[in-house]
CSV table of C-alpha atoms in Angstrom, one decimal:
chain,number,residue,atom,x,y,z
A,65,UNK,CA,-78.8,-78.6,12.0
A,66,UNK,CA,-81.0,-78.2,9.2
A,67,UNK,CA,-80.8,-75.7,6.4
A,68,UNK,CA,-82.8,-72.5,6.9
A,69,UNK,CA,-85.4,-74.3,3.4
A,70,UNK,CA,-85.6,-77.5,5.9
A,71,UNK,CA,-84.0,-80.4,4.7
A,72,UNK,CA,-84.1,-80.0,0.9
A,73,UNK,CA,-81.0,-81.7,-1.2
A,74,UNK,CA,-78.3,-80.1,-2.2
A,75,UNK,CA,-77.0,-77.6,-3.7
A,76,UNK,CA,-76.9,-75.0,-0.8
A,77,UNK,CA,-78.4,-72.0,-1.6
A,78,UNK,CA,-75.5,-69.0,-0.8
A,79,UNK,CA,-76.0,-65.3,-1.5
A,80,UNK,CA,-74.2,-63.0,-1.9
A,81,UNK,CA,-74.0,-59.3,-0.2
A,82,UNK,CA,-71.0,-57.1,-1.7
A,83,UNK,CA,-69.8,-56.3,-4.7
A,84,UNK,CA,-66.4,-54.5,-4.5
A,85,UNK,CA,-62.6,-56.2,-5.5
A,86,UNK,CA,-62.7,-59.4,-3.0
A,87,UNK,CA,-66.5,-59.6,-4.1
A,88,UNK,CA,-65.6,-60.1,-7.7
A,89,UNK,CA,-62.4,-61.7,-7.6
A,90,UNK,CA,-62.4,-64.7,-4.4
A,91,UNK,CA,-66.2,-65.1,-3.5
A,92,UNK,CA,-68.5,-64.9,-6.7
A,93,UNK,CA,-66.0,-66.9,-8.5
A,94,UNK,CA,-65.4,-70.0,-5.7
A,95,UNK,CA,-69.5,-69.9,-5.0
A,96,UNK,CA,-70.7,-70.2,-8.9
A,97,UNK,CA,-68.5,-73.0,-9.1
A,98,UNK,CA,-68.7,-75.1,-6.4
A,99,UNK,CA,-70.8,-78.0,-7.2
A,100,UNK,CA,-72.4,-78.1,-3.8
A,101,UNK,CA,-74.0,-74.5,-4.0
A,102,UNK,CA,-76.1,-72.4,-6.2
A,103,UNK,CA,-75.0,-68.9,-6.2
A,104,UNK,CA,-78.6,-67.5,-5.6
A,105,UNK,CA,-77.9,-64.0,-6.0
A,106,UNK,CA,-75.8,-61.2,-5.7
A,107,UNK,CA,-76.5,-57.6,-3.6
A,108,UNK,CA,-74.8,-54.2,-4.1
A,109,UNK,CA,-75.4,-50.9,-2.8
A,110,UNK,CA,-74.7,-49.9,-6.2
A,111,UNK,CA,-77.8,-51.6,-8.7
A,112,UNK,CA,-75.1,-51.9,-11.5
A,113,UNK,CA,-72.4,-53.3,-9.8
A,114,UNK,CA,-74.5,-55.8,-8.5
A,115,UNK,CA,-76.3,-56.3,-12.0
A,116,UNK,CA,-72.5,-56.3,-13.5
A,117,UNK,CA,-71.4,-59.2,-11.0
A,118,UNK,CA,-74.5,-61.1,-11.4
A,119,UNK,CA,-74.7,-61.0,-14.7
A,120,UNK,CA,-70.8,-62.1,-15.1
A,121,UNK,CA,-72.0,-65.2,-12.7
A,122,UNK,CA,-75.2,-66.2,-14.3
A,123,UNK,CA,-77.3,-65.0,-11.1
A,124,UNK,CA,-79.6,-62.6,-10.0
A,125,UNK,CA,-78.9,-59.3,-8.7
A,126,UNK,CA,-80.9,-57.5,-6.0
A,127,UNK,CA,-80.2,-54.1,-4.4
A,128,UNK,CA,-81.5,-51.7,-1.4
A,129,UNK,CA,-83.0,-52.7,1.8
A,130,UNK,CA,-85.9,-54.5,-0.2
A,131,UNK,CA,-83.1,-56.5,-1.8
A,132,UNK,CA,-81.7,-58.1,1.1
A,133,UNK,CA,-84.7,-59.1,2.4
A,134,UNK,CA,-85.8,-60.8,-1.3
A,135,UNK,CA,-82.1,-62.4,-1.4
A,136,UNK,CA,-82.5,-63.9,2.2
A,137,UNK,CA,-85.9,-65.1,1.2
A,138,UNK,CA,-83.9,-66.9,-1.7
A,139,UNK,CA,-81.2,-68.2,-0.2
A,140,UNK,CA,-80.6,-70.6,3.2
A,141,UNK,CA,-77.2,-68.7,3.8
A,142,UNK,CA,-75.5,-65.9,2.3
A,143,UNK,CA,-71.8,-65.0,2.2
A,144,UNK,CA,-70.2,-61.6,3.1
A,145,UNK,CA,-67.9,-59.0,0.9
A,146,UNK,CA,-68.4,-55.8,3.0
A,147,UNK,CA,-66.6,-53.7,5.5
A,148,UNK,CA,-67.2,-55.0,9.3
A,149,UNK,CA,-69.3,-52.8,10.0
A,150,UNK,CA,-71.6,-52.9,7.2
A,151,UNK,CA,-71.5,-56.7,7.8
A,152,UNK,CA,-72.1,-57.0,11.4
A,153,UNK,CA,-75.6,-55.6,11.7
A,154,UNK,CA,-76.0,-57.3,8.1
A,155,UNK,CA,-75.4,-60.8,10.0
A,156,UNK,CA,-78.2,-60.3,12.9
A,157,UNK,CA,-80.0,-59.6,10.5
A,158,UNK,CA,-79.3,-63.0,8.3
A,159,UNK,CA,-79.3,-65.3,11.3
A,160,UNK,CA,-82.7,-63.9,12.9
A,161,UNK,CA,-84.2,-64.5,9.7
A,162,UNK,CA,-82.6,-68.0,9.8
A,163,UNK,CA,-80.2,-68.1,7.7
A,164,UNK,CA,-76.6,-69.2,8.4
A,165,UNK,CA,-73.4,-67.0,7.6
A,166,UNK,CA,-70.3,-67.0,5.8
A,167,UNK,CA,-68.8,-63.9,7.2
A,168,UNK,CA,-65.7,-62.5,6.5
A,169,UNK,CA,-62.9,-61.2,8.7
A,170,UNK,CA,-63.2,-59.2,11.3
A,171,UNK,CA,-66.8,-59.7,11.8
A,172,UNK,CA,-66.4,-55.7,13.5
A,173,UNK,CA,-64.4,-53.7,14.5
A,174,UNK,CA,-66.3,-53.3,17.8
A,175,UNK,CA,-66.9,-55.5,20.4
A,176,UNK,CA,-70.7,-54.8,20.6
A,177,UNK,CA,-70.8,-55.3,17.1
A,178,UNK,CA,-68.8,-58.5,16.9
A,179,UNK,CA,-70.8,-59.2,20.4
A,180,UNK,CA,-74.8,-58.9,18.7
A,181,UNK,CA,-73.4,-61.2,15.8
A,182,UNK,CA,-72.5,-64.2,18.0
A,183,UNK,CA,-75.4,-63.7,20.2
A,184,UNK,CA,-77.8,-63.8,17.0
A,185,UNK,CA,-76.0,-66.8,15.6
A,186,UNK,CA,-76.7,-68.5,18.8
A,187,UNK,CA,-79.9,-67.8,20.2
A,188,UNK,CA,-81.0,-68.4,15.9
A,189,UNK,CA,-79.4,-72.1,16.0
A,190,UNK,CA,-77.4,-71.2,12.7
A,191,UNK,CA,-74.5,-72.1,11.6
A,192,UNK,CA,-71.4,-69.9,11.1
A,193,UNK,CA,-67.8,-69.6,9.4
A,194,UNK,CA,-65.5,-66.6,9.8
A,195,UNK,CA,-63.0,-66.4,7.1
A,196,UNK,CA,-59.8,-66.7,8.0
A,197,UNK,CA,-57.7,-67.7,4.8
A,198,UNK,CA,-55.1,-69.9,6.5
A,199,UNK,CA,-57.8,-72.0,8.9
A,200,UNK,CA,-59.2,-72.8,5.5
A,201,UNK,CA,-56.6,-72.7,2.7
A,202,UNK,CA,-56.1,-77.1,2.3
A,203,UNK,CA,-52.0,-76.7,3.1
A,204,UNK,CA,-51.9,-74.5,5.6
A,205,UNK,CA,-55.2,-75.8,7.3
A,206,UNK,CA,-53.6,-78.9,7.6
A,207,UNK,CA,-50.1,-77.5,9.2
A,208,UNK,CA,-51.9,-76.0,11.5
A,209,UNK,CA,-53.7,-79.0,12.7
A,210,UNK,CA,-50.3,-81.3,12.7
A,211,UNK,CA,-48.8,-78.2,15.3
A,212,UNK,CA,-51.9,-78.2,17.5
A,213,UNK,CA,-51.3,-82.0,17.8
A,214,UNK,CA,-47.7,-81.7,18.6
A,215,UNK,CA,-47.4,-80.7,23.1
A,216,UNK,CA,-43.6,-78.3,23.9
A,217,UNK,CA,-44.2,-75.4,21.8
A,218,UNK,CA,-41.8,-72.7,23.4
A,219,UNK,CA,-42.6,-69.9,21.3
A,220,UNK,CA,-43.7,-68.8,18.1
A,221,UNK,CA,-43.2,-65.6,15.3
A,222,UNK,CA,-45.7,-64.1,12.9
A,223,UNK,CA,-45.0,-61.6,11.0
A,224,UNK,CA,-47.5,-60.4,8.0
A,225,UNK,CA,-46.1,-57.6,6.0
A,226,UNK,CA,-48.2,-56.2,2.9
A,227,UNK,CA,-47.1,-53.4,0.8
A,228,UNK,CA,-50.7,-52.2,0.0
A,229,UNK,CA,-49.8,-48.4,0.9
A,230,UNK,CA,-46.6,-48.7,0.2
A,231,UNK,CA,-45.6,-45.8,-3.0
A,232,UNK,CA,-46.5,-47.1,-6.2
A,233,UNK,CA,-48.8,-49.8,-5.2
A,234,UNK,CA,-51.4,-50.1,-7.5
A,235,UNK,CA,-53.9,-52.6,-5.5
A,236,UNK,CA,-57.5,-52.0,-6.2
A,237,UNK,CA,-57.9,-53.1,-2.3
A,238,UNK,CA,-55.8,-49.4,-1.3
A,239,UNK,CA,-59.3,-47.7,-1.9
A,240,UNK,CA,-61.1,-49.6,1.1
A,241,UNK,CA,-61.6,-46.9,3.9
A,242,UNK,CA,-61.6,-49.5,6.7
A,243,UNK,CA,-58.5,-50.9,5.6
A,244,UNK,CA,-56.9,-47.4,5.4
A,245,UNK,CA,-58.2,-46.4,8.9
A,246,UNK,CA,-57.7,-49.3,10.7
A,247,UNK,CA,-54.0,-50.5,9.1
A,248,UNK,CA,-52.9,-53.9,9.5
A,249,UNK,CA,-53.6,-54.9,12.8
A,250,UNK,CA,-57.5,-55.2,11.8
A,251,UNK,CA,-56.6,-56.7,7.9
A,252,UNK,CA,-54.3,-59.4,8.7
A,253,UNK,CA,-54.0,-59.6,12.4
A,254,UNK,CA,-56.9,-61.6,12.1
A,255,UNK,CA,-55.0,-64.0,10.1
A,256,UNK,CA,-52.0,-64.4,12.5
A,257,UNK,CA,-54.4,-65.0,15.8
A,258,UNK,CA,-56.5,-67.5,13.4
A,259,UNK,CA,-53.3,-70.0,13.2
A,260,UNK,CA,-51.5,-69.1,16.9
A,261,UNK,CA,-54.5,-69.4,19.0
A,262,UNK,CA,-55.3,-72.9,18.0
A,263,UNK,CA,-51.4,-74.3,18.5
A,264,UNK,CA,-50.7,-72.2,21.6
A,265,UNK,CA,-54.1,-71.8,23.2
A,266,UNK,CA,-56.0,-68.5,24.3
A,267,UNK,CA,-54.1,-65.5,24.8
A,268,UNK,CA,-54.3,-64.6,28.1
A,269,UNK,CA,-51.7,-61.1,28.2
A,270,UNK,CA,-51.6,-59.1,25.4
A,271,UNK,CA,-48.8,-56.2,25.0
A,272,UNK,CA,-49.0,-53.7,21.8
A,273,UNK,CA,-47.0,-50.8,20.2
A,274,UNK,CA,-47.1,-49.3,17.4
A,275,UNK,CA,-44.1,-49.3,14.6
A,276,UNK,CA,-44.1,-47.5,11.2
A,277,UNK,CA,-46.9,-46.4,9.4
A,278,UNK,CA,-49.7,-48.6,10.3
A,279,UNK,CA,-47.4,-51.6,11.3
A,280,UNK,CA,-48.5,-52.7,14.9
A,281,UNK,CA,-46.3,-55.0,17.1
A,282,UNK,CA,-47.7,-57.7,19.6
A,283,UNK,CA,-46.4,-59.7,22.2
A,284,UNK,CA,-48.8,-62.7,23.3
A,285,UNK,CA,-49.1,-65.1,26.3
A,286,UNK,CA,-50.5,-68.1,25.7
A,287,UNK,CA,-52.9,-70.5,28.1
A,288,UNK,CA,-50.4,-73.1,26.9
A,289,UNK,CA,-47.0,-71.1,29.0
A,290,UNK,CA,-45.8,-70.4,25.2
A,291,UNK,CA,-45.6,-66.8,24.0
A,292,UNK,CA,-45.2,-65.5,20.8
A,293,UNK,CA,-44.8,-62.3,19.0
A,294,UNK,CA,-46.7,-60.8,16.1
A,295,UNK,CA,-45.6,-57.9,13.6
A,296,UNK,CA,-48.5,-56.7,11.4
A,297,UNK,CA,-49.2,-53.9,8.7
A,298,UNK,CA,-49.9,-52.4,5.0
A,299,UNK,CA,-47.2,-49.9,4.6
A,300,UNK,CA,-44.4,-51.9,4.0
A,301,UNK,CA,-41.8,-51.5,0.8
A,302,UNK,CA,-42.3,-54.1,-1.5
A,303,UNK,CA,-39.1,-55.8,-0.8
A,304,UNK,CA,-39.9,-55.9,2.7
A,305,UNK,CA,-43.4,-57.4,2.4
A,306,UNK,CA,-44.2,-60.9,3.2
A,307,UNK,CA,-46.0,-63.6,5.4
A,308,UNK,CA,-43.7,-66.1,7.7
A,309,UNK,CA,-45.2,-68.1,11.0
A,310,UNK,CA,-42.6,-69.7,12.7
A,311,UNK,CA,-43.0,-71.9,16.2
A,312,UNK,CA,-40.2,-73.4,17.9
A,313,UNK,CA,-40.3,-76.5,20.7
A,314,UNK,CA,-39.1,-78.9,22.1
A,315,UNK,CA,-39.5,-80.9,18.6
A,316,UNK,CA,-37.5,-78.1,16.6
A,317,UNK,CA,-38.9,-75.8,14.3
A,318,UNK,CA,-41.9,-75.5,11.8
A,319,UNK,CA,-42.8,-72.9,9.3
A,320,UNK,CA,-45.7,-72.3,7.9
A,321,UNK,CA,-46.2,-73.3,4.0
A,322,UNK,CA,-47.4,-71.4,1.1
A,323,UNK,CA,-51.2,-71.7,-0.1
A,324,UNK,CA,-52.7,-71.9,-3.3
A,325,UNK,CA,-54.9,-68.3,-3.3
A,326,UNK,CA,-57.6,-66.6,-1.5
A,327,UNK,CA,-60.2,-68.6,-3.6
A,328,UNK,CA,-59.4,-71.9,-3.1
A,329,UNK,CA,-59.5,-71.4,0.8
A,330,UNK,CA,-63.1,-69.5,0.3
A,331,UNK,CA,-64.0,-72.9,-0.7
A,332,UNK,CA,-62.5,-74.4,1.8
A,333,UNK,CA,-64.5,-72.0,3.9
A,334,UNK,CA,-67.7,-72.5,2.2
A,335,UNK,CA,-67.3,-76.7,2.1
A,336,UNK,CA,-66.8,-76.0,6.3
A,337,UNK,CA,-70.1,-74.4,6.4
A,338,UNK,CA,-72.2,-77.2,3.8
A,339,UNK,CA,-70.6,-79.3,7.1
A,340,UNK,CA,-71.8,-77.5,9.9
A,341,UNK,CA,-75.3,-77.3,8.3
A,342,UNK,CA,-75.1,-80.6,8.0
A,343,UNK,CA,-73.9,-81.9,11.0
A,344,UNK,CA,-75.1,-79.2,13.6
A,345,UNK,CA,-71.4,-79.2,15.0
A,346,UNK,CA,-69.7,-75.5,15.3
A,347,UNK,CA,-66.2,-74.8,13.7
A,348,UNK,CA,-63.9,-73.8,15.8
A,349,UNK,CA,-63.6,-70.6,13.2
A,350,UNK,CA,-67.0,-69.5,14.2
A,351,UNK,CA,-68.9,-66.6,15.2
A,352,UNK,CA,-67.8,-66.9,18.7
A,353,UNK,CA,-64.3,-66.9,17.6
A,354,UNK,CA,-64.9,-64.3,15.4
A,355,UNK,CA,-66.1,-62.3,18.4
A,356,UNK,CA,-63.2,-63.0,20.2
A,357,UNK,CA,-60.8,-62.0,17.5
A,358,UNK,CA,-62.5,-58.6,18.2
A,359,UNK,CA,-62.1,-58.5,21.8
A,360,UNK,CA,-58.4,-59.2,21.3
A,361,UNK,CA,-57.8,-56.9,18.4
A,362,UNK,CA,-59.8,-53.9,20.1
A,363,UNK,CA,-57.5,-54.6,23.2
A,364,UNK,CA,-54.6,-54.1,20.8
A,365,UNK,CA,-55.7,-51.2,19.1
A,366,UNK,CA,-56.1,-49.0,22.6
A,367,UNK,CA,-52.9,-49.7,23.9
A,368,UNK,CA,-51.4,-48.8,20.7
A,369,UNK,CA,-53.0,-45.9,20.4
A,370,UNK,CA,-52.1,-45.4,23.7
């Protein structure tokens, strides 16, 4: 697969659309300094927060619908740092103008939506990557491919706790709306699917209920026989909050390890894309996994809600 300029050298042309906390602190920072990409430009709804972030990354900064057409014209892919919804009609709109996408998670919170983004990226020929930290932070991307190698898994725990609502929390990410309406089953589910699907296999029954706050509670069967159960939210008290993913087999136990930051696995994410480009071979973290996270998480939501 070529890059949407043809086959020109390196560095990759990436662009940015978002400006807002994960914006400024993971994405403009791991593109200006990865040595295969040139940070081509950056686009805000807001012309000085996207002159602000530019500026602070030696790039240019566009704005309004005139914008993201200019910054697609100067980029061959462009990265994402907006809510789902914002970024799903965004991405048709990247990959029918040929360029490929580094889209973050979920790609929407609807299935349609998450549906006309895979469908673009397919019938465009373009590569995609959905970021999912752990498929692409370098420890825990590699645990996860020693347990999908490993046959007897009998059952697995994840449980991702945040504290972002909790009283006295002071995160700049507590003023996304998205995040506040849709809790932690939409945040960080994502995350916990991203690692169990590829050890377990598809999920083929899906039970849901809903705890405290915005904490949701899954139970999973697997293609594989395994099952697993998943606790999710954002509401936790500090000194309850936490991330642990456990699976248990016929070989014992394994838990997952720590990573090294959100920004070192957005480059892990962005090096997976260079590779897809160049190789024409889909990631397994793709837009049609993306999509699926969607269907899954959607499933979830109603019978919560239920």
């Amino acid at each position: 697969m070529d890059s949407a300029a043809g086959t020109t050298a390196a560095p990759l042309r990436i662009g940015l659309l978002g400006t807002g906390p994960w914006a400024r602190n993971t994405q403009a920072p791991a593109l200006a300094a990865h040595p295969g990409v040139e940070l081509s430009g950056v686009w805000g709804r807001r012309a000085e927060a996207a002159d602000a972030l530019a500026t602070a990354h030696g790039t240019r900064a566009y704005t309004g619908e005139e914008g993201i057409d200019a910054l697609l014209e100067a980029s061959d892919a462009v990265a994402f740092a907006l809510p789902p919804d914002v970024q799903a009609p965004l991405a048709v709109r990247a990959a029918r103008a040929g360029r490929h996408i580094l889209m973050d998670k979920p790609v929407a919170t609807t299935v349609e939506g998450a549906r006309a983004v895979a469908d673009a990226v397919a019938e465009a020929g373009v590569a995609s990557i959905v970021f999912c930290t752990l498929r692409f932070a370098p420890e825990t991307a590699a645990w996860i491919a020693e347990q999908a190698a490993v046959d007897g898994w009998f059952t697995a725990r994840a449980q991702w706790l945040g504290s972002l609502y909790a009283e006295g929390s002071t995160s700049e990410y507590a003023d996304s709306p998205w995040r506040r309406e849709k809790g932690g089953l939409w945040d960080v589910g994502p995350h916990a699917l991203s690692v169990l699907i590829p050890v377990l296999g598809d999920v083929e029954h899906l039970t849901a209920a809903p705890g405290p706050a915005d904490t949701t509670h899954l139970i999973l069967r697997h293609s594989s026989g395994a099952s697993s159960t998943v606790t999710l939210g954002l509401s936790a008290p500090p000194g309850a909050s936490g991330v642990e993913i456990e699976f248990r087999g016929e070989h014992g136990t394994a838990s997952a390890p720590g990573w090294d930051g959100a920004e070192t696995a957005f480059r892990g994410a962005v090096d997976a894309l260079a590779e897809t480009v160049r190789t024409g071979v889909p990631h397994a973290c793709d837009a049609r996994f993306g999509r699926h996270l969607t269907e899954l998480l959607v499933a979830a939501e109603t019978q919560a809600r239920a």
